[in-house]
Amino acid sequence: MSINWFPGHMAKARRQIEENLSKVDVVIEILDARIPMSSQNPMMNEIVKNKPRIVILNKSDLADQNMTNQWMNYFKSIGTYPIALDARSNNVLKRIEPVAMEATEEMFQRMEARGINRRPIRAMIIGIPNVGKSTLINSLARKKAARTGNTPGLTKSQQWIKAGNNLELLDTPGVLWPKFEGDVGLKLSLTGAITDRVVHLDEVAIFGMKFLIEHDKETFDAFYKITNYDVDDIVSVFDAIGRSRGMLMSGNEVDYEQVTNRVVYDIRNGKIGRYTFDEVNDDN
């Protein structure tokens, strides 16, 4: 699946990030723990360059724990500071603050050597739409400082937010890159990063069903209470789910649109189980 998706506000947001990078000490990049590589904007590497970077593997409660551990090791190996968490939890500030202090310690030591007193750490928050940036910021600030929702593109302007005594956060809008192809687009859609209006949702459901049948068929079958279907015939999978769940139209025909929406919803919200769709390999 090839998708071109680069609204005007995203191009503007990229320029704002580039212009404000010199004002911050560290970048906090929010990724979706289910798709750590697919949810990382490749443009950010060239924009952020050598700025210290904390990588938040958010929604880790929806991801496979063993895979999250592998991704943590990977991000450590490339010199970033990874943290796996659920942005809705109460201990977010305690998890992030010491890591931010570690990432900026050398910089503050150089400042003190020049006679400059320490100040709060200035951090820029970046990430693609719907990875939980606003939820994380609200947890850090312990108040509703940013709008939240399960809809991509809610944050469209930049704002500074104080978090505890040692952090000042610069929020930025979610930024996608101009074009992504193949499984990346499917994974982004399956986890809710792309609005459903710009994708063929049936392709997304098929991708999700095939992944679960390949990686966790027993759980998939038990969840939908299905047994008699042909794994090589995806239509038979739709039929089995539709009839098991009573998703039928007149004439006892399966309502494929209803099955599509149900499967995407169930996978996207962790109803079936905890899954990570990106694997750590030599190509990362």
Backbone as numpy.savetxt, mean C-alpha at the origin, in Angstrom:
# Nx Ny Nz CAx CAy CAz Cx Cy Cz
-2.66 -6.48 -18.17 -3.51 -5.29 -18.17 -2.63 -4.04 -18.17
-2.80 -3.19 -19.17 -2.05 -1.95 -19.28 -2.94 -0.78 -18.88
-2.47 0.05 -17.97 -3.27 1.17 -17.48 -2.45 2.44 -17.57
-3.03 3.47 -18.16 -2.43 4.81 -18.12 -3.24 5.64 -17.13
-2.58 6.14 -16.09 -3.30 6.77 -14.99 -2.40 7.84 -14.38
-2.60 9.10 -14.81 -1.75 10.16 -14.28 -2.52 11.48 -14.26
-3.52 11.58 -13.35 -4.30 12.81 -13.27 -3.42 14.03 -13.03
-3.92 15.18 -13.43 -3.15 16.42 -13.32 -2.66 16.71 -11.92
-3.48 16.40 -10.90 -3.05 16.71 -9.53 -1.86 15.85 -9.11
-1.68 14.68 -9.76 -0.53 13.84 -9.42 0.75 14.40 -10.00
0.68 14.97 -11.20 1.85 15.62 -11.79 2.26 16.82 -10.94
1.27 17.57 -10.48 1.55 18.72 -9.61 2.15 18.26 -8.29
1.64 17.15 -7.75 2.15 16.64 -6.48 3.61 16.24 -6.59
3.98 15.63 -7.72 5.39 15.26 -7.91 6.28 16.49 -7.86
5.87 17.57 -8.52 6.66 18.79 -8.50 6.78 19.34 -7.08
5.68 19.27 -6.32 5.71 19.77 -4.94 6.66 18.96 -4.08
6.68 17.64 -4.28 7.58 16.78 -3.52 9.03 17.17 -3.82
9.34 17.34 -5.09 10.70 17.72 -5.48 11.10 19.06 -4.88
10.18 20.01 -4.87 10.48 21.35 -4.37 10.66 21.38 -2.86
9.96 20.50 -2.13 9.98 20.52 -0.67 10.97 19.53 -0.05
11.63 18.73 -0.87 12.53 17.71 -0.34 13.66 18.31 0.49
14.13 19.48 0.08 15.25 20.11 0.80 14.85 20.60 2.19
13.54 20.67 2.46 13.07 21.17 3.75 12.97 20.07 4.80
13.16 18.80 4.40 12.95 17.69 5.33 14.25 16.94 5.58
14.29 16.23 6.73 15.46 15.46 7.13 15.38 14.01 6.70
14.17 13.49 6.60 13.96 12.07 6.32 12.65 11.91 5.55
12.61 10.91 4.71 11.38 10.59 3.97 10.78 9.32 4.57
9.48 9.36 4.85 8.76 8.17 5.31 7.87 7.72 4.17
8.22 6.58 3.60 7.48 6.05 2.45 6.53 4.96 2.92
5.24 5.13 2.63 4.23 4.16 3.03 3.98 3.20 1.87
4.16 1.92 2.14 3.87 0.88 1.15 2.78 -0.03 1.69
2.14 -0.75 0.80 1.16 -1.76 1.20 1.93 -3.06 1.41
1.88 -3.61 2.62 2.65 -4.81 2.94 2.28 -6.00 2.06
1.09 -5.97 1.45 0.68 -7.07 0.56 1.37 -6.99 -0.79
1.79 -5.76 -1.18 2.46 -5.56 -2.47 3.59 -4.55 -2.29
4.62 -4.88 -1.52 5.67 -3.90 -1.21 6.38 -3.33 -2.43
6.58 -4.15 -3.45 7.26 -3.64 -4.65 6.28 -2.97 -5.59
5.12 -3.56 -5.79 4.14 -2.99 -6.72 3.58 -1.67 -6.21
3.59 -1.44 -4.89 3.06 -0.19 -4.35 4.14 0.86 -4.15
5.36 0.58 -4.61 6.45 1.56 -4.50 6.58 2.29 -5.83
6.36 3.58 -5.80 6.44 4.40 -7.01 7.89 4.47 -7.47
8.22 3.93 -8.66 9.61 3.95 -9.12 10.16 5.35 -9.33
9.28 6.33 -9.54 9.74 7.71 -9.70 10.33 8.27 -8.41
9.88 7.73 -7.26 10.33 8.27 -5.98 11.81 8.01 -5.75
12.35 6.94 -6.30 13.77 6.66 -6.11 14.64 7.76 -6.71
14.26 8.24 -7.89 15.04 9.31 -8.51 14.78 10.65 -7.86
13.59 10.82 -7.27 13.28 12.09 -6.59 13.94 12.16 -5.22
13.79 11.09 -4.43 14.31 11.08 -3.05 15.82 10.99 -3.02
16.39 10.22 -3.94 17.84 10.04 -4.06 18.45 9.57 -2.75
19.38 10.35 -2.17 20.14 9.88 -1.00 19.54 10.32 0.34
18.36 10.88 0.32 17.73 11.28 1.57 17.42 10.03 2.40
17.70 10.04 3.73 17.35 8.87 4.56 15.87 8.52 4.39
15.61 7.21 4.32 14.24 6.79 4.03 13.79 5.70 5.00
12.64 5.94 5.63 11.95 4.94 6.43 10.86 4.34 5.56
10.80 3.02 5.51 9.78 2.33 4.71 8.77 1.68 5.65
7.53 2.14 5.57 6.45 1.58 6.38 5.70 0.54 5.57
5.76 -0.71 6.02 4.95 -1.76 5.39 3.60 -1.78 6.11
2.70 -0.95 5.61 1.40 -0.78 6.25 0.44 -1.90 5.86
-0.62 -2.02 6.63 -1.62 -3.08 6.44 -0.98 -4.46 6.60
0.03 -4.54 7.46 0.71 -5.82 7.66 -0.22 -6.86 8.26
-1.32 -6.41 8.86 -2.31 -7.35 9.41 -3.05 -8.10 8.30
-2.96 -7.60 7.05 -3.60 -8.26 5.91 -2.61 -9.09 5.10
-1.32 -8.97 5.41 -0.27 -9.63 4.63 0.21 -10.89 5.32
0.84 -11.77 4.54 1.43 -13.00 5.06 2.65 -12.64 5.93
2.67 -13.09 7.17 3.71 -12.69 8.11 5.11 -13.12 7.65
5.24 -14.35 7.15 6.55 -14.82 6.69 7.07 -13.99 5.53
6.17 -13.63 4.62 6.57 -12.79 3.49 6.95 -11.39 3.96
6.24 -10.87 4.94 6.57 -9.55 5.48 7.97 -9.57 6.08
8.32 -10.63 6.79 9.67 -10.74 7.35 10.72 -10.74 6.25
10.43 -11.41 5.14 11.37 -11.42 4.02 11.54 -10.02 3.43
10.43 -9.31 3.31 10.50 -7.95 2.77 11.22 -7.00 3.74
11.03 -7.20 5.03 11.77 -6.39 6.01 13.28 -6.57 5.81
13.71 -7.82 5.66 15.13 -8.09 5.44 15.63 -7.47 4.14
14.78 -7.51 3.11 15.17 -6.92 1.83 15.39 -5.42 1.97
14.44 -4.72 2.59 14.57 -3.27 2.69 15.74 -2.86 3.59
16.03 -3.67 4.60 17.24 -3.41 5.40 18.49 -3.54 4.55
18.50 -4.53 3.66 19.69 -4.81 2.86 20.01 -3.70 1.87
19.01 -2.87 1.51 19.26 -1.79 0.56 19.43 -0.44 1.26
19.55 -0.48 2.60 19.90 0.73 3.33 18.75 1.58 3.81
17.52 1.09 3.73 16.39 1.84 4.27 16.06 1.30 5.67
15.12 1.96 6.34 14.72 1.60 7.70 13.28 1.12 7.67
13.06 -0.21 7.57 11.69 -0.73 7.43 10.98 -0.95 8.76
9.67 -0.72 8.75 8.80 -1.00 9.89 7.51 -1.61 9.34
7.10 -2.74 9.90 5.83 -3.36 9.51 4.80 -3.06 10.60
3.66 -2.52 10.20 2.65 -2.16 11.19 1.27 -2.03 10.56
0.30 -1.83 11.44 -1.06 -1.48 11.05 -1.26 -0.04 11.49
-1.45 0.86 10.53 -1.53 2.29 10.84 -2.65 2.65 11.80
-3.61 1.75 11.99 -4.73 2.04 12.88 -4.41 1.73 14.34
-3.27 1.11 14.60 -2.93 0.70 15.97 -2.54 1.90 16.83
-2.51 1.69 18.13 -2.28 2.80 19.06 -0.80 3.12 19.30
0.10 2.21 18.89 1.51 2.41 19.22 2.34 2.88 18.04
1.70 3.49 17.05 2.39 3.89 15.82 3.52 4.88 16.12
3.25 5.89 16.94 4.27 6.89 17.25 5.47 6.25 17.93
5.23 5.35 18.87 6.33 4.67 19.58 7.15 3.81 18.64
6.53 3.31 17.58 7.24 2.46 16.63 8.10 3.31 15.69
7.57 4.44 15.25 8.24 5.22 14.22 9.26 6.21 14.77
8.95 6.84 15.89 9.82 7.90 16.43 11.27 7.46 16.64
11.53 6.33 17.31 12.93 5.93 17.50 13.65 5.61 16.19
12.93 5.08 15.21 13.54 4.78 13.92 13.89 6.08 13.20
13.01 7.08 13.30 13.31 8.38 12.70 14.54 9.01 13.35
14.66 8.84 14.65 15.82 9.38 15.36 17.09 8.66 14.92
17.02 7.36 14.73 18.18 6.60 14.26 18.57 7.03 12.85
17.59 7.22 11.98 17.87 7.56 10.59 18.49 8.94 10.44
18.22 9.84 11.39 18.72 11.22 11.27 19.84 11.54 12.27
20.30 10.57 13.04 21.28 10.83 14.10 22.56 11.44 13.56
23.10 10.92 12.48 24.34 11.46 11.94 24.18 12.92 11.53
23.06 13.25 10.92 22.81 14.62 10.50 22.78 15.56 11.69
22.08 15.15 12.78 22.00 16.01 13.96 23.34 16.12 14.66
24.14 15.09 14.63 25.48 15.17 15.20 26.33 16.18 14.45
26.21 16.21 13.13 26.94 17.20 12.34 26.46 18.61 12.66
25.16 18.75 12.85 24.61 20.07 13.20 25.14 20.53 14.56
25.15 19.61 15.53 25.64 19.97 16.87 27.11 20.33 16.85
27.88 19.66 15.98 29.31 19.97 15.86 29.52 21.40 15.35
28.51 21.92 14.65 28.58 23.31 14.16 27.90 24.28 15.11
27.49 23.76 16.27 26.88 24.63 17.27 25.40 24.86 17.10
24.75 24.02 16.31 23.31 24.16 16.06 22.56 23.18 16.95
21.61 23.69 17.74 20.85 22.85 18.66 19.89 21.93 17.89
19.56 20.81 18.53 18.61 19.87 17.93 17.21 20.49 17.88
16.46 20.06 16.95 15.08 20.49 16.76 14.26 19.27 16.39
12.94 19.38 16.32 12.14 18.23 15.87 12.56 17.75 14.49
12.44 16.48 14.27 12.77 15.87 12.98 11.68 16.23 11.97
12.09 16.70 10.82 11.14 17.03 9.76 11.09 15.88 8.77
9.91 15.29 8.64 9.75 14.11 7.80 8.68 14.35 6.74
8.99 13.94 5.53 8.00 13.99 4.45 7.36 12.62 4.30
6.02 12.59 4.25 5.27 11.36 4.07 4.94 11.21 2.59
5.37 10.10 1.98 5.04 9.86 0.57 4.42 8.47 0.43
3.74 8.25 -0.67 3.12 6.96 -0.93 2.05 7.09 -1.99
1.74 5.98 -2.64 0.70 6.00 -3.65 -0.67 6.10 -2.98
-1.73 6.36 -3.74 -3.05 6.48 -3.13 -3.49 5.21 -2.39
-4.20 5.42 -1.29 -4.88 4.35 -0.57 -3.96 3.31 0.07
-2.73 3.71 0.41 -1.87 2.80 1.18 -1.97 3.08 2.67
-2.76 4.09 3.06 -2.97 4.37 4.48 -2.18 5.55 5.00
-1.78 6.47 4.13 -1.00 7.63 4.59 -1.79 8.47 5.58
-3.01 8.79 5.25 -3.82 9.65 6.12 -4.10 8.98 7.46
-4.38 7.68 7.42 -4.61 6.94 8.66 -3.36 6.96 9.54
-2.19 6.77 8.93 -0.94 6.79 9.68 -0.70 8.16 10.30
-0.92 9.21 9.53 -0.69 10.56 10.04 -1.62 10.86 11.20
-2.88 10.47 11.08 -3.82 10.70 12.18 -3.41 9.94 13.43
-2.88 8.72 13.26 -2.41 7.95 14.41 -1.19 8.61 15.05
-0.29 9.14 14.22 0.90 9.81 14.74 0.54 11.10 15.46
-0.40 11.85 14.88 -0.78 13.14 15.46 -1.82 12.99 16.57
-2.36 11.77 16.72 -3.39 11.48 17.73 -4.62 12.37 17.58
-4.92 12.71 16.35 -6.13 13.48 16.07 -6.43 13.33 14.58
-7.59 13.81 14.17 -7.95 13.72 12.75 -7.30 14.88 12.01
-6.03 14.67 11.65 -5.27 15.72 10.99 -5.38 15.64 9.47
-5.72 14.48 8.95 -5.83 14.29 7.51 -7.08 13.48 7.20
-7.70 13.77 6.08 -8.89 13.02 5.68 -8.50 11.58 5.38
-9.38 10.66 5.78 -9.13 9.25 5.51 -10.32 8.65 4.79
-10.06 7.54 4.12 -11.13 6.84 3.44 -10.56 5.75 2.56
-11.42 4.86 2.10 -10.97 3.74 1.28 -11.13 4.08 -0.20
-10.85 5.35 -0.54 -10.96 5.81 -1.91 -9.65 6.47 -2.32
-9.02 6.02 -3.42 -7.76 6.62 -3.84 -7.90 8.10 -4.13
-6.89 8.88 -3.75 -6.82 10.27 -4.16 -7.48 11.26 -3.24
-7.69 10.92 -1.97 -8.35 11.87 -1.07 -7.45 13.04 -0.71
-6.13 12.80 -0.52 -5.21 13.85 -0.11 -4.68 14.55 -1.34
-4.99 15.83 -1.51 -4.59 16.52 -2.73 -3.75 17.77 -2.47
-3.42 18.07 -1.23 -2.57 19.22 -0.93 -1.60 18.85 0.17
-0.60 19.71 0.39 0.41 19.42 1.39 0.12 20.19 2.67
0.45 19.57 3.82 0.24 20.23 5.10 1.24 19.69 6.11
1.72 20.59 7.01 2.63 20.20 8.08 1.80 19.80 9.30
2.22 18.73 9.95 1.49 18.20 11.10 2.48 17.82 12.18
2.23 18.22 13.42 3.10 17.89 14.54 2.72 16.53 15.11
3.72 15.70 15.37 3.49 14.36 15.93 4.41 14.18 17.13
3.83 14.17 18.33 4.64 14.05 19.54 5.54 15.25 19.71
6.66 15.05 20.39 7.60 16.16 20.64 8.75 16.20 19.65
8.93 15.13 18.89 10.14 15.02 18.08 9.92 14.91 16.59
8.67 14.99 16.15 8.40 14.81 14.72 7.51 15.92 14.19
7.87 16.44 13.03 7.01 17.33 12.25 6.85 16.69 10.88
5.61 16.46 10.47 5.33 15.70 9.26 4.81 16.60 8.15
5.35 16.41 6.97 4.83 17.08 5.78 4.06 16.06 4.96
2.76 16.21 4.95 1.91 15.30 4.21 1.96 15.66 2.73
1.84 14.67 1.87 1.81 14.89 0.42 0.71 14.04 -0.20
0.19 14.45 -1.33 -0.84 13.63 -2.00 -0.26 12.32 -2.49
-1.11 11.32 -2.63 -0.67 10.05 -3.21 -0.33 10.23 -4.68
0.80 9.69 -5.08 1.27 9.87 -6.46 1.53 8.51 -7.11
0.84 8.26 -8.21 1.12 7.09 -9.04 2.02 7.50 -10.19
2.56 6.53 -10.90 3.39 6.83 -12.05 2.56 6.70 -13.32
3.04 7.26 -14.45 2.18 7.40 -15.62 1.64 6.10 -16.20
2.42 5.01 -16.16 1.96 3.79 -16.82 2.51 2.57 -16.10
1.66 1.58 -15.88 2.11 0.31 -15.32 1.38 -0.81 -16.03
2.10 -1.90 -16.22 1.58 -2.98 -17.05 1.59 -4.30 -16.30
0.88 -5.27 -16.88 0.92 -6.63 -16.36 0.38 -6.75 -14.96
1.04 -7.58 -14.17 0.55 -7.89 -12.84 0.55 -6.70 -11.90
1.41 -5.71 -12.14 1.47 -4.55 -11.24 0.12 -3.85 -11.17
-0.46 -3.60 -12.33 -1.76 -2.94 -12.35 -2.83 -3.77 -11.68
-2.79 -5.09 -11.88 -3.77 -5.98 -11.25 -3.61 -5.98 -9.74
-2.37 -6.02 -9.27 -2.13 -6.02 -7.82 -2.55 -4.71 -7.18
-2.25 -3.60 -7.86 -2.66 -2.30 -7.33 -4.18 -2.20 -7.24
-4.87 -2.72 -8.25 -6.32 -2.68 -8.24 -6.89 -3.62 -7.18
-6.31 -4.83 -7.08 -6.82 -5.81 -6.13 -6.73 -5.31 -4.69
-5.72 -4.49 -4.39 -5.55 -3.97 -3.04 -6.17 -2.58 -2.86
-6.78 -2.04 -3.92 -7.54 -0.80 -3.79 -6.79 0.48 -4.07
-5.57 0.39 -4.64 -4.80 1.61 -4.89 -5.30 2.38 -6.11
-5.94 1.68 -7.02 -6.48 2.31 -8.23 -7.99 2.30 -8.15
-8.58 3.40 -8.49 -10.04 3.46 -8.47 -10.61 2.43 -9.44
-11.69 1.79 -9.04 -12.30 0.74 -9.86 -12.83 1.26 -11.19
-12.96 2.56 -11.31 -13.50 3.14 -12.55 -12.55 2.99 -13.74
-11.25 2.81 -13.49 -10.29 2.80 -14.60 -9.77 1.41 -14.92
-10.37 0.37 -14.33 -9.90 -1.01 -14.57 -11.07 -1.89 -15.01
-10.71 -3.03 -15.57 -11.71 -4.07 -15.84 -11.72 -4.98 -14.61
-12.72 -4.81 -13.77 -12.73 -5.48 -12.47 -12.80 -6.99 -12.61
-13.35 -7.49 -13.72 -13.39 -8.94 -13.89 -11.98 -9.50 -14.04
-11.07 -8.74 -14.70 -9.68 -9.18 -14.82 -9.01 -9.23 -13.45
-9.36 -8.27 -12.62 -8.79 -8.21 -11.27 -9.27 -9.41 -10.45
-10.57 -9.71 -10.53 -11.12 -10.85 -9.80 -10.48 -12.16 -10.28
-10.29 -12.29 -11.58 -9.68 -13.51 -12.13 -8.25 -13.66 -11.62
-7.51 -12.56 -11.61 -6.14 -12.60 -11.08 -6.14 -13.05 -9.62
-7.05 -12.48 -8.83 -7.11 -12.83 -7.41 -7.50 -14.27 -7.19
-8.48 -14.75 -7.95 -8.92 -16.14 -7.80 -7.81 -17.11 -8.18
-7.13 -16.84 -9.30 -6.04 -17.71 -9.73 -4.91 -17.75 -8.71
-4.62 -16.59 -8.12 -3.56 -16.54 -7.10 -3.92 -17.41 -5.90
-5.15 -17.27 -5.42 -5.55 -18.03 -4.24 -5.65 -19.52 -4.54
-6.15 -19.88 -5.72 -6.24 -21.29 -6.08 -4.84 -21.91 -6.15
-3.87 -21.13 -6.65 -2.50 -21.64 -6.76 -1.81 -21.72 -5.41
-2.03 -20.72 -4.54 -1.26 -20.60 -3.30 -1.99 -21.09 -2.05
-3.31 -21.12 -2.08 -4.05 -21.49 -0.86 -5.43 -22.02 -1.22
-5.45 -23.04 -2.07 -6.71 -23.55 -2.62 -7.64 -24.06 -1.53
-7.10 -24.73 -0.54 -7.95 -25.30 0.51 -8.75 -24.22 1.24
-8.08 -23.14 1.58 -8.77 -22.04 2.27 -9.78 -21.37 1.34
-9.39 -21.18 0.08 -10.29 -20.56 -0.91 -11.56 -21.39 -1.07
-11.41 -22.70 -1.23 -12.57 -23.58 -1.40 -13.47 -23.58 -0.17
-12.83 -23.62 1.01 -13.61 -23.66 2.25 -14.37 -22.36 2.45
-13.74 -21.23 2.11 -14.39 -19.93 2.32 -15.66 -19.81 1.48
-15.56 -20.22 0.22 -16.72 -20.09 -0.68 -17.58 -21.35 -0.72
-17.16 -22.38 0.04 -17.91 -23.64 0.09 -18.12 -24.21 -1.31
-17.01 -24.35 -2.04 -17.06 -24.89 -3.40 -16.13 -26.10 -3.53
-16.51 -27.03 -4.37 -15.69 -28.22 -4.60 -15.63 -28.61 -6.08
-16.77 -28.61 -6.74 -16.83 -29.13 -8.10 -16.62 -28.03 -9.13
-15.36 -27.77 -9.44 -15.04 -26.82 -10.50 -13.73 -27.23 -11.15
-13.50 -26.73 -12.35 -12.29 -27.04 -13.10 -11.29 -25.90 -12.90
-10.16 -26.20 -12.29 -9.18 -25.14 -12.00 -8.64 -24.49 -13.27
-8.74 -25.18 -14.38 -8.23 -24.63 -15.65 -9.31 -23.87 -16.42
-10.52 -23.83 -15.87 -11.63 -23.13 -16.52 -12.16 -22.09 -15.53
-11.74 -20.83 -15.69 -12.07 -19.81 -14.70 -13.57 -19.55 -14.65
-14.29 -19.77 -15.76 -15.74 -19.57 -15.75 -16.40 -20.54 -14.78
-15.86 -21.75 -14.69 -16.43 -22.72 -13.76 -16.22 -22.31 -12.31
-15.16 -21.54 -12.06 -14.93 -21.01 -10.71 -15.98 -19.96 -10.38
-16.24 -19.04 -11.34 -17.31 -18.06 -11.18 -18.64 -18.76 -10.91
-18.91 -19.79 -11.71 -20.19 -20.51 -11.57 -20.31 -21.15 -10.18
-19.21 -21.77 -9.73 -19.25 -22.45 -8.43 -19.51 -21.46 -7.30
-18.81 -20.31 -7.33 -19.00 -19.31 -6.29 -20.41 -18.72 -6.36
-20.84 -18.40 -7.58 -22.17 -17.81 -7.75 -23.28 -18.70 -7.23
-23.19 -19.99 -7.51 -24.25 -20.90 -7.07 -24.13 -21.19 -5.58
-22.91 -21.27 -5.06 -22.74 -21.50 -3.63 -23.25 -20.33 -2.81
-23.03 -19.11 -3.30 -23.42 -17.92 -2.56 -24.79 -17.36 -2.98
-25.46 -18.04 -3.89 -26.79 -17.59 -4.30 -26.77 -16.31 -5.11
-25.69 -16.07 -5.85 -25.59 -14.87 -6.68 -26.13 -15.20 -8.07
-27.45 -15.21 -8.17 -28.11 -15.66 -9.39 -29.07 -14.60 -9.94
-29.27 -14.64 -11.25 -30.24 -13.77 -11.91 -31.45 -14.60 -12.31
-32.38 -13.99 -12.99 -33.55 -14.73 -13.45 -33.11 -15.84 -14.40
-33.82 -16.93 -14.37 -33.45 -18.07 -15.18 -32.36 -18.91 -14.55
-32.07 -18.64 -13.26 -31.07 -19.41 -12.51 -29.66 -19.26 -13.09
-29.43 -18.13 -13.76 -28.10 -17.84 -14.33 -27.23 -17.13 -13.29
-25.95 -17.45 -13.29 -25.02 -16.81 -12.35 -24.83 -15.34 -12.71
-24.89 -14.49 -11.70 -24.64 -13.06 -11.88 -23.13 -12.82 -11.76
-22.44 -12.83 -12.89 -20.99 -12.75 -12.89 -20.47 -11.42 -12.33
-21.21 -10.35 -12.56 -20.79 -9.05 -12.02 -20.82 -9.07 -10.49
-21.84 -9.67 -9.93 -21.95 -9.77 -8.48 -20.82 -10.63 -7.91
-20.51 -11.74 -8.58 -19.41 -12.60 -8.14 -18.09 -11.82 -8.20
-17.88 -11.08 -9.29 -16.67 -10.28 -9.44 -16.50 -9.31 -8.28
-17.54 -8.55 -8.00 -17.47 -7.55 -6.92 -17.23 -8.21 -5.56
-17.86 -9.37 -5.34 -17.73 -10.07 -4.06 -16.31 -10.59 -3.85
-15.75 -11.19 -4.88 -14.40 -11.76 -4.77 -13.37 -10.65 -4.53
-13.47 -9.57 -5.29 -12.53 -8.46 -5.11 -12.66 -7.88 -3.71
-13.88 -7.70 -3.25 -14.10 -7.18 -1.89 -13.50 -8.11 -0.84
-13.74 -9.40 -0.97 -13.26 -10.36 0.03 -11.73 -10.40 0.10
-11.08 -10.38 -1.05 -9.60 -10.41 -1.06 -9.06 -9.08 -0.57
-9.61 -7.99 -1.06 -9.12 -6.65 -0.73 -9.21 -6.38 0.77
-10.20 -6.92 1.43 -10.42 -6.64 2.85 -9.99 -7.78 3.77
-9.24 -8.74 3.24 -8.70 -9.80 4.08 -9.72 -10.76 4.63
-10.85 -10.90 3.97 -11.90 -11.78 4.47 -11.53 -13.26 4.34
-10.77 -13.59 3.31 -10.42 -14.99 3.06 -9.18 -15.39 3.86
-8.21 -14.50 3.92 -6.97 -14.79 4.63 -5.96 -13.68 4.40
-4.74 -13.88 4.92 -3.66 -12.90 4.81 -2.74 -13.32 3.67
-2.62 -12.42 2.67 -1.84 -12.78 1.49 -0.90 -11.66 1.08
0.27 -12.04 0.59 1.23 -11.11 0.00 1.41 -11.51 -1.46
1.17 -10.55 -2.36 1.15 -10.86 -3.79 2.48 -10.58 -4.48
3.40 -9.90 -3.80 4.76 -9.68 -4.31 5.73 -10.60 -3.59
6.59 -11.26 -4.34 7.61 -12.11 -3.75 8.98 -11.45 -3.83
9.79 -11.66 -2.81 11.17 -11.17 -2.83 11.98 -12.10 -3.72
12.66 -11.51 -4.71 13.49 -12.32 -5.59 14.69 -11.51 -6.08
15.50 -12.10 -6.91 16.73 -11.45 -7.37 16.47 -10.23 -8.25
15.25 -10.10 -8.77 14.94 -8.97 -9.64 14.58 -7.71 -8.87
14.34 -7.82 -7.54 13.95 -6.65 -6.76 15.13 -5.69 -6.62
